[in-house]
Amino acid sequence: MSIDLKHFYSLIDNFKELKILVIGDLMLDVFIYGTVDRISPEAPVPVVDVKKEVLMPGGAANVAANLRALGVNVFLCGIVGKDGNGKILEQLLVERGVENQFFIDDGRMTSTKTRIVAHSQQMVRFDKEEKHKLKKKDTDKIIDYLKEVKDELDAIIVSDYGKGVITKYLIEQLVENFSEKIITVDPKIENFYYYKNVTSLTPNNKEASQATNIKIEDEESLIKCGKYILNKLGTKSLLITRGAEGMTVFVDEEVRHIPAVAKEVYDVTGAGDTVISVFTSALAAGGNFVDAAILSNAAAGIVVGKVGTATTTTDELKENLPMLLKKMMEVTDGSA
């Protein structure tokens, strides 16, 4: 496996010239950190002594935050409720430099996921959300907005968390009106067969298995699953993320396995958002599908070593890239 480091640095340097639109399910992520020293006298549950609360953009909003951290100019489209958490989310995005925001208000609350963490262990998560499908008239507002900014865009990311923004009609309109653009999708299993004729999908192992009813348990079943998805959906490529096993990218008849490179794994929250952000940016910057997969794999190796809904920067990616690529080559070549 031969890798040209200068080529990857050049792709990363081009990120700052890009304009990418993210459309999908926006969320506010709340992390409550504390300690546990006793059990409640009211019920057999631990009592968490709260020490810190951290608020972060989640879902498609985290994809936008990832892109902005990479220097990409971001357009963001989705649903935010007219509530306190919606205002907090909008402000968090502005603070991260995501100012091109187009939000639909269809009367629902802002999706909010709260995680309680004690002694580095997530104890419970509770969600506040509504998941009804977006109405056609609201989807048409989104499409009209996308048409307005179409000429400015290098790529579109669909971040589907199954909360109602992404519908079959929306995907059909995207493919029909933006076929010349790069369109990548981080899929949700219940909508999997909506994503026909997009540029690429980035499902994880479980999502790919469930979508095809092919249990991935070895290389043969992995390849069978990947090729089935490519043929069924007519996508140009497919990137299956496989946790500790790394990633596998499918392009036509080519299948390339890319080993995981994380030094330590502390938290995988939002790692898929980082993957699709870097993967799409690398494609829009002129890289091929394998280049994009290698860079996104390296970025994932960085963010899983952080706690919470994390992002990485171009400086961090470039600094860690030589070591991460060296590790990839060692694993691939079977050397020390």
PDB file of C-alpha atoms in Angstrom, residues 114-117 121-126:
ATOM      1  CA  THR A 114     -29.109  14.179  27.323  1.00  0.00           C
ATOM      2  CA  ARG A 115     -26.373  11.828  28.505  1.00  0.00           C
ATOM      3  CA  ILE A 116     -25.393  11.422  32.152  1.00  0.00           C
ATOM      4  CA  VAL A 117     -21.771  10.352  32.568  1.00  0.00           C
ATOM      5  CA  GLN A 121     -19.111   5.748  32.099  1.00  0.00           C
ATOM      6  CA  GLN A 122     -22.369   6.762  30.411  1.00  0.00           C
ATOM      7  CA  MET A 123     -25.068   5.765  32.864  1.00  0.00           C
ATOM      8  CA  VAL A 124     -28.253   6.789  31.079  1.00  0.00           C
ATOM      9  CA  ARG A 125     -29.469   8.791  28.086  1.00  0.00           C
ATOM     10  CA  PHE A 126     -32.872  10.409  27.780  1.00  0.00           C
TER      11      PHE A 126
END
